[in-house]
Amino acid sequence: MVIGFSLGAALAATMLLRPGQLGQAPVKSLVFLSGTLPADWQELQGGTTRFMQAIDVKTVIQIPSVHAWDDGDVEHPGEAEQLLLMCGKKSRRVVRHSAGHGIPSRGSEVAAIASAIKDMVAELA
């Protein structure tokens, strides 16, 4: 399982979306907390950085994933939802929280994320 917050989620997605990587990843599940946009691997290879939008992704990540974010994130508005769209519909779970661009600490929000992770892991067994 890979757990990534913000740029950590973006890094994991960048690695998983690079050409030839889909279907080859040694990762069984993902947890993206307030995830941001992944970089385009081919642009990185050329020495530039361009962040991907969901429309740029031809083949989505099919690894089971949990996505947790706040719709009120003002630091990276809309990026976590774009990241969600880069993952397969059948294998993703969404949890909304109220921590802005952060990791939630409210008991009910933490419990909701933990429950989503538990359900995801149970389906892998």
Tab-separated table of C-alpha atoms in Angstrom:
chain	number	residue	atom	x	y	z
A	1	MET	CA	0.000	0.000	0.000
A	2	VAL	CA	1.198	3.474	-0.855
A	3	ILE	CA	-0.085	6.360	1.261
A	4	GLY	CA	0.610	9.802	-0.145
A	5	PHE	CA	-0.293	13.246	1.142
A	6	SER	CA	-0.335	16.181	-1.292
A	7	LEU	CA	2.865	15.974	-3.356
A	8	GLY	CA	3.443	12.416	-2.126
A	9	ALA	CA	0.178	11.432	-3.803
A	10	ALA	CA	1.264	13.315	-6.926
A	11	LEU	CA	4.617	11.500	-6.962
A	12	ALA	CA	2.950	8.086	-6.633
A	13	ALA	CA	0.506	8.926	-9.434
A	14	THR	CA	3.338	10.262	-11.621
A	15	MET	CA	5.203	6.976	-11.256
A	16	LEU	CA	2.089	4.858	-11.869
A	17	LEU	CA	0.976	6.831	-14.931
A	18	ARG	CA	4.314	6.760	-16.741
A	19	PRO	CA	4.301	4.907	-20.054
A	20	GLY	CA	4.689	1.144	-19.720
A	21	GLN	CA	4.038	1.197	-15.979
A	22	LEU	CA	0.297	0.527	-15.901
A	23	GLY	CA	-0.347	-3.100	-15.112
A	24	GLN	CA	3.270	-3.557	-13.968
A	25	ALA	CA	3.163	-1.756	-10.616
A	26	PRO	CA	4.217	-3.677	-7.500
A	27	VAL	CA	1.628	-1.634	-5.580
A	28	LYS	CA	-1.621	-3.295	-4.519
A	29	SER	CA	-3.500	-0.258	-3.158
A	30	LEU	CA	-3.310	3.519	-2.825
A	31	VAL	CA	-4.419	6.128	-0.308
A	32	PHE	CA	-4.318	9.711	-1.570
A	33	LEU	CA	-4.823	12.393	1.094
A	34	SER	CA	-5.393	15.882	-0.349
A	35	GLY	CA	-3.645	14.704	-3.493
A	36	THR	CA	-2.280	17.122	-6.068
A	37	LEU	CA	-1.704	16.782	-9.795
A	38	PRO	CA	0.890	14.321	-11.090
A	39	ALA	CA	3.586	15.425	-13.505
A	40	ASP	CA	3.763	14.231	-17.097
A	41	TRP	CA	6.582	11.657	-17.159
A	42	GLN	CA	7.615	12.363	-20.740
A	43	GLU	CA	7.901	16.090	-20.011
A	44	LEU	CA	10.053	15.302	-16.964
A	45	GLN	CA	12.319	13.176	-19.165
A	46	GLY	CA	12.759	16.232	-21.387
A	47	GLY	CA	13.681	18.451	-18.444
A	48	THR	CA	10.395	20.328	-18.037
A	49	THR	CA	7.511	20.017	-15.629
A	50	ARG	CA	3.924	19.938	-16.818
A	51	PHE	CA	1.176	18.850	-14.486
A	52	MET	CA	-1.427	16.503	-15.917
A	53	GLN	CA	-5.180	16.961	-15.918
A	54	ALA	CA	-7.549	13.988	-16.054
A	55	ILE	CA	-8.208	14.700	-19.736
A	56	ASP	CA	-4.496	14.024	-20.446
A	57	VAL	CA	-4.664	10.466	-19.091
A	58	LYS	CA	-5.337	7.842	-21.740
A	59	THR	CA	-5.251	4.803	-19.425
A	60	VAL	CA	-6.335	5.302	-15.821
A	61	ILE	CA	-4.761	3.708	-12.763
A	62	GLN	CA	-6.673	0.490	-12.015
A	63	ILE	CA	-5.191	-0.079	-8.556
A	64	PRO	CA	-7.771	0.139	-5.731
A	65	SER	CA	-7.602	3.590	-4.170
A	66	VAL	CA	-8.986	5.762	-1.391
A	67	HIS	CA	-9.143	9.500	-2.063
A	68	ALA	CA	-9.734	11.940	0.796
A	69	TRP	CA	-9.943	15.693	0.309
A	70	ASP	CA	-11.744	18.884	1.257
A	71	ASP	CA	-13.760	20.631	-1.452
A	72	GLY	CA	-12.677	23.852	0.275
A	73	ASP	CA	-8.945	23.245	-0.338
A	74	VAL	CA	-7.698	26.719	-1.353
A	75	GLU	CA	-4.039	25.750	-1.811
A	76	HIS	CA	-4.700	23.247	-4.608
A	77	PRO	CA	-8.358	23.704	-5.570
A	78	GLY	CA	-9.838	20.897	-7.627
A	79	GLU	CA	-6.587	18.950	-7.915
A	80	ALA	CA	-7.623	16.035	-5.682
A	81	GLU	CA	-10.746	15.546	-7.784
A	82	GLN	CA	-8.656	15.581	-10.968
A	83	LEU	CA	-6.441	12.909	-9.398
A	84	LEU	CA	-9.554	10.873	-8.557
A	85	LEU	CA	-10.564	10.920	-12.227
A	86	MET	CA	-7.171	9.420	-13.126
A	87	CYS	CA	-8.143	6.262	-11.212
A	88	GLY	CA	-10.606	3.589	-12.324
A	89	LYS	CA	-14.218	4.155	-11.248
A	90	LYS	CA	-14.725	0.588	-10.042
A	91	SER	CA	-11.660	0.574	-7.821
A	92	ARG	CA	-11.830	3.940	-6.045
A	93	ARG	CA	-13.415	5.236	-2.859
A	94	VAL	CA	-13.976	8.866	-1.890
A	95	VAL	CA	-14.027	10.454	1.558
A	96	ARG	CA	-14.592	14.192	1.994
A	97	HIS	CA	-13.115	15.982	5.004
A	98	SER	CA	-12.931	19.524	6.375
A	99	ALA	CA	-9.181	19.941	6.928
A	100	GLY	CA	-8.475	22.130	3.891
A	101	HIS	CA	-5.218	21.074	2.291
A	102	GLY	CA	-4.317	18.915	5.231
A	103	ILE	CA	-4.817	15.591	6.920
A	104	PRO	CA	-8.030	15.506	8.936
A	105	SER	CA	-7.950	15.125	12.703
A	106	ARG	CA	-11.688	15.109	13.501
A	107	GLY	CA	-12.611	11.716	14.869
A	108	SER	CA	-15.495	11.113	12.477
A	109	GLU	CA	-13.389	12.038	9.436
A	110	VAL	CA	-10.462	9.885	10.531
A	111	ALA	CA	-12.898	7.019	11.156
A	112	ALA	CA	-14.416	7.444	7.666
A	113	ILE	CA	-10.979	7.291	6.041
A	114	ALA	CA	-9.990	4.286	8.157
A	115	SER	CA	-13.233	2.538	7.211
A	116	ALA	CA	-12.656	3.178	3.494
A	117	ILE	CA	-9.112	1.802	3.774
A	118	LYS	CA	-10.339	-1.238	5.714
A	119	ASP	CA	-13.001	-1.947	3.072
A	120	MET	CA	-10.469	-1.564	0.265
A	121	VAL	CA	-7.999	-3.937	1.922
A	122	ALA	CA	-10.755	-6.477	2.655
A	123	GLU	CA	-11.617	-6.590	-1.048
A	124	LEU	CA	-7.987	-7.373	-1.870
A	125	ALA	CA	-7.959	-10.456	0.357
